[in-house]
Coordinates of C-alpha atoms and ligand atoms in Angstrom, one line a residue:
M1 CA 95.2 105.7 170.2
P2 CA 94.0 101.8 169.6
K3 CA 90.1 101.7 170.3
K4 CA 90.0 99.8 173.4
D5 CA 86.4 98.9 173.7
I6 CA 85.8 95.6 172.8
H7 CA 89.3 93.4 172.9
T8 CA 89.6 92.5 176.6
E9 CA 92.9 90.8 176.0
N10 CA 95.5 92.5 174.0
I11 CA 98.9 91.5 172.5
L12 CA 100.9 94.4 171.5
I13 CA 103.4 94.1 168.8
L14 CA 106.2 97.2 168.9
D15 CA 107.2 97.3 165.3
F16 CA 111.0 97.8 164.3
G17 CA 110.7 97.7 160.3
S18 CA 110.6 94.2 160.2
Q19 CA 109.5 93.2 156.9
Y20 CA 108.1 90.0 158.8
T21 CA 105.7 92.3 161.6
Q22 CA 102.8 91.7 159.7
L23 CA 103.0 88.2 160.2
I24 CA 103.7 87.9 163.7
A25 CA 100.2 89.5 163.8
R26 CA 98.6 87.3 161.7
R27 CA 100.2 83.9 163.3
I28 CA 98.6 85.7 166.7
R29 CA 95.0 86.2 165.3
E30 CA 95.2 82.8 163.9
N31 CA 94.9 81.7 167.4
K32 CA 92.0 83.8 168.0
V33 CA 93.5 86.3 170.5
Y34 CA 93.7 89.7 169.3
C35 CA 96.5 91.8 168.4
E36 CA 97.7 95.3 167.2
I37 CA 100.9 96.6 165.5
H38 CA 102.4 99.8 166.6
P39 CA 105.4 101.8 166.0
Y40 CA 108.3 101.1 168.6
N41 CA 107.9 104.9 169.9
M42 CA 104.5 104.6 171.4
S43 CA 104.5 106.2 174.5
L44 CA 105.0 104.4 177.7
A45 CA 101.4 105.8 179.1
D46 CA 100.1 104.5 175.5
I47 CA 101.4 101.1 176.1
K48 CA 100.2 100.8 179.6
S49 CA 96.5 102.4 178.5
F50 CA 96.4 99.5 176.0
K51 CA 96.8 97.3 178.4
P52 CA 98.2 94.0 177.1
K53 CA 98.5 90.9 178.1
G54 CA 101.7 90.5 176.4
I55 CA 104.4 92.5 174.0
I56 CA 106.5 91.6 171.6
L57 CA 109.3 93.5 170.0
S58 CA 109.5 92.8 166.4
G59 CA 112.9 92.6 164.1
G60 CA 114.2 95.4 162.1
P61 CA 116.8 96.4 159.9
S62 CA 118.7 98.7 162.4
S63 CA 121.6 97.7 164.8
V64 CA 121.4 98.8 167.9
Y65 CA 124.8 100.6 167.5
D66 CA 123.1 102.6 164.3
E67 CA 123.2 106.4 165.4
G68 CA 119.1 106.9 165.9
A69 CA 118.7 102.9 166.0
P70 CA 115.1 102.6 167.0
M71 CA 114.7 102.6 170.8
I72 CA 112.3 101.7 173.7
D73 CA 111.7 103.0 177.2
K74 CA 113.6 100.7 179.5
E75 CA 110.6 101.2 182.2
L76 CA 108.8 98.8 179.7
F77 CA 110.7 95.7 181.3
K78 CA 109.6 97.2 184.2
L79 CA 105.5 96.5 183.5
R80 CA 105.5 93.2 184.8
V81 CA 104.1 92.0 181.5
P82 CA 105.5 89.2 179.5
I83 CA 107.8 90.4 176.6
L84 CA 109.0 88.4 173.3
G85 CA 112.2 90.1 171.5
I86 CA 112.3 88.6 168.2
C87 CA 115.9 89.3 166.3
Y88 CA 116.1 92.9 166.8
G89 CA 114.0 92.9 169.3
M90 CA 115.8 90.4 171.4
Q91 CA 119.5 92.6 170.9
L92 CA 117.6 95.8 172.2
M93 CA 116.3 94.3 175.3
T94 CA 119.6 92.6 175.4
K95 CA 121.3 95.8 175.1
L96 CA 118.9 97.5 177.3
L97 CA 119.1 95.1 180.2
G98 CA 122.9 95.0 180.4
G99 CA 123.9 92.2 178.4
E100 CA 125.9 92.6 175.3
V101 CA 125.4 92.7 172.2
Q102 CA 128.1 92.1 169.0
S103 CA 127.9 94.1 166.0
S104 CA 128.6 92.6 162.8
N105 CA 128.4 94.0 159.0
K106 CA 128.0 90.5 158.0
R107 CA 124.5 89.2 158.1
E108 CA 123.1 85.8 158.4
Y109 CA 120.2 85.2 156.0
G110 CA 118.6 81.9 155.6
S111 CA 117.8 78.6 157.2
A112 CA 119.7 77.5 160.1
K113 CA 119.8 74.8 162.7
I114 CA 118.8 75.3 166.7
K115 CA 119.9 72.7 169.2
V116 CA 117.0 73.0 172.1
K117 CA 118.5 73.1 175.9
D118 CA 115.5 73.8 177.7
S119 CA 112.1 73.1 176.2
T120 CA 109.7 74.0 179.1
T121 CA 108.4 77.1 178.7
L122 CA 108.7 78.9 175.1
L123 CA 109.9 76.0 173.2
K124 CA 107.4 73.6 174.7
G125 CA 107.0 71.1 171.8
F126 CA 110.4 71.2 170.6
V127 CA 111.7 67.8 171.2
K128 CA 115.2 68.6 173.4
K129 CA 118.5 68.3 172.3
R130 CA 117.5 67.8 168.8
E131 CA 118.0 70.0 165.8
H132 CA 115.3 72.2 164.5
E133 CA 115.0 74.4 161.7
V134 CA 114.6 78.0 161.8
W135 CA 114.3 80.9 159.6
M136 CA 117.1 83.8 160.3
S137 CA 118.0 87.1 159.0
H138 CA 119.9 89.3 161.4
G139 CA 123.9 90.8 161.4
D140 CA 124.0 91.6 165.1
K141 CA 124.2 89.4 167.7
V142 CA 123.9 88.9 171.4
E143 CA 127.3 88.1 172.8
A144 CA 126.4 87.9 176.9
L145 CA 123.4 87.4 178.3
P146 CA 121.9 90.1 180.9
K147 CA 121.4 89.2 184.5
G148 CA 119.1 86.6 185.2
F149 CA 118.4 85.2 181.7
H150 CA 119.4 81.5 180.5
T151 CA 119.6 79.8 176.9
L152 CA 116.7 77.6 175.5
A153 CA 118.4 77.2 172.4
V154 CA 121.9 77.2 170.4
S155 CA 122.3 77.6 166.9
K156 CA 126.2 77.2 165.3
N157 CA 126.7 80.8 165.1
S158 CA 125.5 81.5 168.8
P159 CA 125.3 80.1 171.9
F160 CA 122.4 82.5 172.5
A161 CA 119.4 81.4 170.0
A162 CA 116.4 81.6 172.5
V163 CA 117.0 82.8 175.4
A164 CA 114.2 83.4 178.6
H165 CA 114.4 85.3 182.4
E166 CA 111.3 83.2 183.5
N167 CA 110.6 84.8 186.4
K168 CA 110.0 88.2 184.7
R169 CA 109.1 86.3 181.7
Q170 CA 111.1 87.7 179.3
Y171 CA 112.0 85.8 176.1
G172 CA 114.4 86.7 173.3
V173 CA 114.9 84.8 169.9
Q174 CA 117.4 85.1 167.2
F175 CA 115.4 83.6 164.4
H176 CA 112.0 84.5 163.1
P177 CA 109.4 82.6 164.5
E178 CA 106.9 83.9 162.5
V179 CA 107.6 82.8 158.8
V180 CA 107.1 79.2 157.9
H181 CA 110.5 78.5 157.0
T182 CA 110.3 78.1 161.1
K183 CA 109.8 74.5 161.8
N184 CA 107.2 74.7 164.6
G185 CA 107.3 78.8 164.4
E186 CA 104.0 78.6 165.1
V187 CA 103.8 76.5 168.8
M188 CA 106.3 79.1 169.9
I189 CA 104.1 82.0 169.0
E190 CA 101.4 79.6 170.8
N191 CA 103.3 78.9 173.8
F192 CA 103.8 82.7 174.4
V193 CA 100.3 83.9 173.7
F194 CA 98.9 80.8 175.9
D195 CA 100.8 79.7 178.4
I196 CA 103.4 82.9 179.2
C197 CA 100.6 85.6 178.7
G198 CA 97.5 83.4 179.9
C199 CA 95.5 84.6 176.9
N200 CA 92.0 82.7 175.8
P201 CA 91.1 82.1 172.3
A202 CA 87.9 84.4 172.3
W203 CA 88.5 86.5 169.3
T204 CA 85.9 85.0 167.1
M205 CA 84.7 86.5 164.3
K206 CA 80.9 85.5 165.8
S207 CA 82.4 88.1 168.9
F208 CA 83.5 90.0 166.5
I209 CA 80.0 90.5 164.6
D210 CA 78.2 90.7 167.9
M211 CA 80.3 93.8 169.1
E212 CA 80.4 96.0 165.7
I213 CA 77.0 95.8 165.7
K214 CA 76.4 96.8 169.0
K215 CA 79.0 99.5 168.6
V216 CA 77.4 100.9 165.1
R217 CA 74.1 101.0 167.1
E218 CA 75.5 102.8 169.8
L219 CA 76.8 105.6 167.5
V220 CA 74.2 105.7 164.6
K221 CA 71.3 105.9 167.2
G222 CA 68.5 107.1 164.6
Q223 CA 70.6 108.7 161.9
K224 CA 71.2 108.1 158.4
V225 CA 74.3 106.2 156.8
I226 CA 75.9 105.7 153.3
C227 CA 78.3 103.7 151.7
A228 CA 80.1 103.4 148.6
L229 CA 79.7 99.9 147.4
S230 CA 81.8 98.5 144.6
G231 CA 80.7 94.9 144.2
G232 CA 84.4 93.9 145.8
V233 CA 84.9 91.8 149.1
D234 CA 85.5 94.7 151.3
S235 CA 82.7 97.1 150.6
S236 CA 80.2 94.2 150.4
V237 CA 81.0 93.0 153.8
V238 CA 80.6 96.4 155.1
A239 CA 77.6 96.9 153.5
V240 CA 76.1 93.6 154.9
L241 CA 77.0 94.1 158.3
L242 CA 75.7 97.0 158.7
S243 CA 72.8 96.4 157.1
K244 CA 72.4 93.9 160.1
A245 CA 73.0 96.7 162.4
I246 CA 70.9 99.1 161.0
G247 CA 68.7 98.3 158.3
D248 CA 67.1 100.7 156.4
Q249 CA 69.3 103.8 157.9
L250 CA 71.6 102.3 155.5
T251 CA 71.8 103.5 152.0
C252 CA 74.2 102.2 149.5
I253 CA 75.4 104.0 146.4
F254 CA 77.1 101.8 143.5
V255 CA 78.6 103.6 140.7
N256 CA 78.8 102.2 137.8
N257 CA 81.9 103.8 136.1
G258 CA 81.8 102.3 133.0
V259 CA 85.0 100.4 133.4
L260 CA 83.9 97.7 135.2
R261 CA 83.9 93.6 134.3
K262 CA 81.6 91.8 131.9
N263 CA 77.8 92.1 133.5
E264 CA 79.0 93.4 137.2
A265 CA 76.8 96.1 137.7
E266 CA 74.0 93.8 136.8
K267 CA 75.4 91.0 139.3
V268 CA 75.7 93.6 142.0
V269 CA 72.3 95.4 141.5
S270 CA 70.8 91.5 141.2
L271 CA 72.6 90.5 144.7
F272 CA 72.1 93.6 147.3
S273 CA 69.0 95.0 145.9
D274 CA 67.1 91.8 144.6
N275 CA 68.8 89.4 146.8
L276 CA 69.6 90.9 150.3
N277 CA 67.1 93.7 150.2
L278 CA 69.5 96.6 150.8
N279 CA 68.7 100.0 149.9
L280 CA 70.6 100.5 147.0
D281 CA 70.8 103.8 144.8
Y282 CA 72.4 102.4 141.4
V283 CA 73.9 105.4 139.4
D284 CA 74.6 104.3 135.7
A285 CA 77.3 107.2 135.0
E286 CA 78.7 104.9 132.1
K287 CA 78.6 107.5 129.1
I288 CA 80.1 110.1 131.7
F289 CA 82.9 108.5 132.3
L290 CA 83.9 107.5 129.1
K291 CA 83.1 111.0 128.1
K292 CA 85.8 112.3 130.8
L293 CA 88.2 109.3 129.5
E294 CA 88.6 110.5 125.9
G295 CA 92.0 110.9 124.9
V296 CA 93.4 110.2 128.2
T297 CA 96.2 108.1 127.8
D298 CA 98.5 108.8 130.7
P299 CA 98.0 106.3 133.7
E300 CA 98.0 108.8 136.5
K301 CA 95.5 111.4 134.7
K302 CA 93.1 108.3 134.1
R303 CA 93.2 107.5 138.0
K304 CA 92.7 111.0 138.5
V305 CA 89.7 111.7 136.3
I306 CA 88.0 108.3 137.5
G307 CA 88.7 109.2 141.0
N308 CA 87.8 112.8 141.0
E309 CA 84.5 112.1 138.6
F310 CA 83.5 109.5 141.3
I311 CA 83.4 111.6 144.0
Y312 CA 81.5 114.1 142.5
L313 CA 78.8 112.0 141.7
F314 CA 79.1 109.9 144.7
E315 CA 78.7 113.6 146.6
R316 CA 75.8 114.5 144.4
E317 CA 73.6 111.8 145.3
A318 CA 74.9 111.5 148.8
K319 CA 73.0 115.2 149.0
K320 CA 70.0 113.8 147.5
M321 CA 69.2 111.9 151.0
K322 CA 68.7 114.3 153.3
G323 CA 70.5 114.2 156.6
V324 CA 73.0 111.4 156.0
K325 CA 75.7 111.9 159.0
F326 CA 77.7 109.0 158.7
L327 CA 79.9 107.6 155.6
A328 CA 80.8 103.6 156.1
Q329 CA 84.5 102.8 154.1
G330 CA 85.8 99.0 153.7
T331 CA 88.9 100.3 155.1
L332 CA 91.0 97.5 156.3
Y333 CA 94.2 96.9 158.9
P334 CA 96.9 97.4 156.3
D335 CA 96.0 101.0 155.2
V336 CA 95.9 101.7 159.0
I337 CA 98.6 100.2 160.4
E338 CA 101.1 103.0 161.1
S339 CA 104.2 100.5 161.3
V340 CA 107.4 101.6 160.4
S341 CA 107.8 99.1 157.8
F342 CA 104.5 99.0 156.3
K343 CA 104.0 101.6 153.9
G344 CA 107.4 101.0 152.6
P345 CA 109.0 103.2 149.5
S346 CA 106.2 102.1 147.0
A347 CA 103.5 104.0 149.0
M348 CA 103.6 106.8 146.4
I349 CA 104.0 104.7 143.3
K350 CA 100.6 104.9 142.1
S351 CA 97.8 107.3 143.4
H352 CA 95.2 104.6 144.6
H353 CA 92.1 105.9 145.3
N354 CA 88.9 104.7 147.7
V355 CA 86.7 107.6 148.5
G356 CA 89.6 109.8 149.7
G357 CA 88.8 113.3 150.8
L358 CA 85.1 112.8 150.9
P359 CA 84.6 112.7 154.6
E360 CA 86.1 115.7 155.6
K361 CA 84.6 117.6 152.1
M362 CA 81.0 116.7 153.2
N363 CA 81.2 116.8 156.9
L364 CA 80.5 113.0 157.6
K365 CA 81.8 110.8 160.0
L366 CA 83.2 107.7 159.4
I367 CA 82.9 104.3 160.0
E368 CA 85.5 101.5 159.6
P369 CA 84.0 98.3 160.9
L370 CA 86.8 96.4 159.3
R371 CA 89.7 99.2 160.1
E372 CA 91.1 96.2 162.7
L373 CA 91.1 93.1 160.0
F374 CA 93.1 91.3 157.4
K375 CA 91.7 90.7 154.4
D376 CA 91.5 86.9 154.9
E377 CA 89.9 88.2 158.0
V378 CA 87.3 89.6 156.5
R379 CA 86.3 86.9 154.1
A380 CA 85.8 84.9 157.3
L381 CA 83.7 87.7 158.5
G382 CA 81.8 87.4 155.3
R383 CA 81.1 83.8 155.7
E384 CA 79.9 84.4 159.3
L385 CA 77.5 86.7 157.8
G386 CA 76.0 84.2 155.7
M387 CA 77.3 85.9 152.2
P388 CA 77.7 83.8 148.9
D389 CA 81.1 82.6 148.1
E390 CA 80.8 84.8 144.9
I391 CA 81.4 87.5 146.6
I392 CA 83.8 86.6 149.5
N393 CA 86.5 84.8 147.7
R394 CA 86.7 87.5 145.1
Q395 CA 89.9 88.3 143.9
P396 CA 90.5 92.2 144.5
F397 CA 89.6 94.3 141.9
P398 CA 91.1 98.3 141.6
G399 CA 89.1 101.6 141.6
P400 CA 89.9 102.6 138.1
G401 CA 88.9 99.5 137.0
L402 CA 89.6 98.0 133.3
A403 CA 90.8 101.8 132.5
I404 CA 94.2 101.0 133.4
R405 CA 94.4 97.3 132.3
I406 CA 93.9 99.0 128.6
I407 CA 97.2 100.6 128.1
G408 CA 96.7 104.0 125.9
E409 CA 93.2 105.1 124.9
V410 CA 90.2 103.7 126.9
T411 CA 87.0 103.5 124.6
K412 CA 84.1 101.1 124.7
E413 CA 85.2 99.1 121.8
R414 CA 88.4 98.5 123.1
L415 CA 86.5 98.1 126.9
D416 CA 84.2 95.3 125.3
V417 CA 87.2 93.4 124.0
L418 CA 89.2 93.3 127.2
R419 CA 86.1 92.3 129.0
D420 CA 85.4 89.2 126.7
C421 CA 88.8 88.6 127.4
D422 CA 88.4 88.5 131.2
E423 CA 85.7 86.6 131.0
I424 CA 87.6 84.0 129.6
V425 CA 90.4 84.3 132.1
L426 CA 88.3 84.6 134.7
Q427 CA 86.1 81.0 133.8
E428 CA 89.4 79.3 133.1
I429 CA 91.1 79.7 136.3
K430 CA 87.5 79.0 138.1
R431 CA 87.1 75.7 135.7
A432 CA 91.4 74.9 137.0
K433 CA 90.3 75.3 140.4
L434 CA 92.9 77.9 141.1
Y435 CA 90.6 80.8 141.4
N436 CA 90.8 81.1 145.1
K437 CA 94.6 80.0 145.3
I438 CA 95.8 83.2 143.5
W439 CA 95.7 87.2 144.6
Q440 CA 95.1 87.9 141.1
S441 CA 94.4 86.9 137.8
F442 CA 93.3 89.2 134.7
A443 CA 94.0 90.5 131.2
V444 CA 95.8 93.6 130.1
L445 CA 94.6 94.8 126.4
L446 CA 98.0 96.3 124.7
P447 CA 97.9 99.4 122.6
I448 CA 100.0 97.2 119.5
K449 CA 98.9 95.5 116.8
T450 CA 100.9 92.2 115.3
V451 CA 100.1 90.1 112.4
G452 CA 99.1 86.7 112.5
V453 CA 97.0 84.4 110.0
M454 CA 93.6 82.7 110.6
G455 CA 91.8 80.4 108.3
D456 CA 94.3 81.6 105.0
E457 CA 93.7 85.3 106.1
R458 CA 96.5 87.5 107.5
T459 CA 95.4 89.4 110.7
Y460 CA 96.4 92.7 112.1
E461 CA 95.3 92.8 115.8
N462 CA 95.4 93.5 119.3
V463 CA 98.2 92.0 121.8
V464 CA 96.5 90.8 125.1
A465 CA 98.8 90.3 128.1
L466 CA 97.9 87.6 130.9
R467 CA 99.1 88.0 134.4
A468 CA 98.9 86.0 137.6
V469 CA 100.2 86.6 140.8
N470 CA 100.0 85.7 144.4
S471 CA 100.5 88.2 147.3
L472 CA 100.0 88.5 150.6
D473 CA 98.8 92.0 150.7
G474 CA 99.3 93.7 147.3
M475 CA 102.6 95.5 148.6
T476 CA 104.6 92.3 147.0
A477 CA 103.9 89.7 144.7
D478 CA 105.4 86.4 142.8
V479 CA 104.1 85.5 139.5
V480 CA 101.9 82.3 139.7
K481 CA 103.4 79.6 137.6
L482 CA 100.3 79.1 135.2
P483 CA 100.4 75.5 134.1
Y484 CA 101.2 75.4 130.4
S485 CA 97.7 73.7 129.6
I486 CA 95.9 76.2 131.2
L487 CA 97.9 79.3 129.3
M488 CA 97.3 77.5 126.0
K489 CA 93.9 76.9 126.5
I490 CA 93.1 80.8 127.9
S491 CA 95.3 81.8 124.6
N492 CA 93.1 79.5 122.5
R493 CA 90.0 80.5 123.5
V494 CA 90.9 84.4 123.7
I495 CA 92.1 84.6 120.3
N496 CA 89.5 82.1 118.6
E497 CA 86.7 83.7 120.4
V498 CA 87.5 87.5 120.8
R499 CA 86.8 89.4 118.0
G500 CA 90.1 91.7 117.9
V501 CA 93.0 89.9 119.3
N502 CA 95.5 87.4 117.6
R503 CA 98.1 87.2 120.2
V504 CA 98.3 86.1 124.0
V505 CA 101.5 86.5 126.0
Y506 CA 102.4 85.9 129.2
D507 CA 103.6 88.7 132.0
I508 CA 106.1 87.0 134.2
S509 CA 107.2 89.9 135.9
S510 CA 107.1 90.1 140.0
K511 CA 106.6 93.2 142.2
P512 CA 108.8 94.7 142.5
P513 CA 110.1 95.6 140.3
G514 CA 107.0 95.4 138.2
T515 CA 103.7 96.4 139.9
I516 CA 100.7 94.1 140.2
E517 CA 98.5 96.6 137.8
W518 CA 100.1 98.0 134.2
E519 CA 99.4 101.6 135.0
Ligands
XMP1 P1 100.2 97.5 142.1 O1 99.7 97.9 140.5 O2 100.5 99.2 142.7 O3 98.4 97.2 142.7 O4 101.2 96.5 142.6 C1 98.4 96.5 144.2 C2 97.2 96.1 144.4 O5 96.4 97.1 144.6 C3 95.0 97.3 143.7 N1 95.0 98.6 143.2 C4 94.2 99.4 143.5 N2 93.2 99.4 144.3 N3 92.3 101.4 144.1 C5 92.3 100.4 144.4 O6 91.5 100.4 145.3 C6 93.2 101.8 142.9 O7 93.7 102.4 142.5 C7 94.2 100.6 142.9 N4 95.3 100.6 141.8 C8 95.8 99.2 142.4 C9 96.1 96.0 142.8 O8 94.8 95.5 141.9 C10 96.8 95.3 143.7 O9 96.0 94.0 144.0

């Protein structure tokens, strides 16, 4: 069940499996209104106790006529809460309220135009009788409206592109207002959230911090908390937030696993311990990890070795501190959404690890202050906490670090080569002012050598691949079309400055079918 103590105004999104469900949530939160995504089969009792000010039924890949198609309790429509059905959500609403839906194997996918007939409520701000561009992605369509509904907009394909039952405050749209391709889609969402549901834009980072601090103090009282600090955005924000809440009762443990970026350990110690005055337990385990990684070439084995050793060391450190009762973690909202669509088929492709398994093993209670936030919201939170941009805007970095960017065996020598390449990529991407616009940009060291010529000498050295991708959440990713001038600059610098590399290539695979990391 959702924790219902701090958000007084909520929008509930029931997920029917659409790839766009998370976007709906983001569009609402951008308006400073809190919302949560839950699976479509959330019980009516839970929905009632969530006390939503509005409910959105998402799209989904099913047809309402499919056997086992996701259903909801008809009673939902009697709650007197405004409802917006999007695509599948609209078709389901139509069917359950007595209208007709036509099944079709033909999908309408892509840009389409709607003509607005009524712009007084949901479509306020859309010019009447004009055409507006929207994004469609559906097979089935509504054929006849339930009693009391009327048309707000039509499209070439349907007289019911947007519909409403104004008295009951129930609305349906065939298109997707949450995707950017729908012009003015955000206005429609604002109309629903503010005018129709009556929400206020009260959910700010400042209010979030105040409430979280209060909550953590009440929970922890005088007891001790530990936090695994990785230097990444999420764990850093957790550490700073908690230290504001409970000061000295918090100890952060930072494990140098030997597969970090250049000077990373020094930077983390300097920032958190020297500047922010946090209790920091620095564990230099470089040698231990490298020893464990000797001869390991299988990607999954590397991940397991690093994950297990990390847990072992973390546990050992934690035990040294007496009376620790809580473990703070930077779990984000996308990790906890139980939505139908989110985890998707790719969830088990790689064994991602954070500090999995630790809390149960050590009998610790979890504190996860970010579990309701998306990544960009965590960054906003960090900014509000006064943290430096250098930490807040960091690109994600995987737990197993450079070990999964060195194909083949991980040795100190190969790590140093990759660290130097990585540093150059970072510098050049920052110099081009692209760092904050790219989800991840990095170098990968390949296990092959090729022939080159430098000066008048033949060389036989390593190949490095560059990777730069954009992504919303890491689940899918597009290749960034880096300008040739930047690629050339990086390539020249890497080959000239890093001993042991004589060739640089650019990875142009999207995810899927590629993954972001090479291992
Ligand atoms: P892939 O390579 O699966 O990565 O496309 C998706 C995102 O997750 C990051 N990643 C990890 N993060 N522990 C982490 O904390 C891990 O084991 C791990 N493996 C991959 C990756 O950098 C990308 O952002």
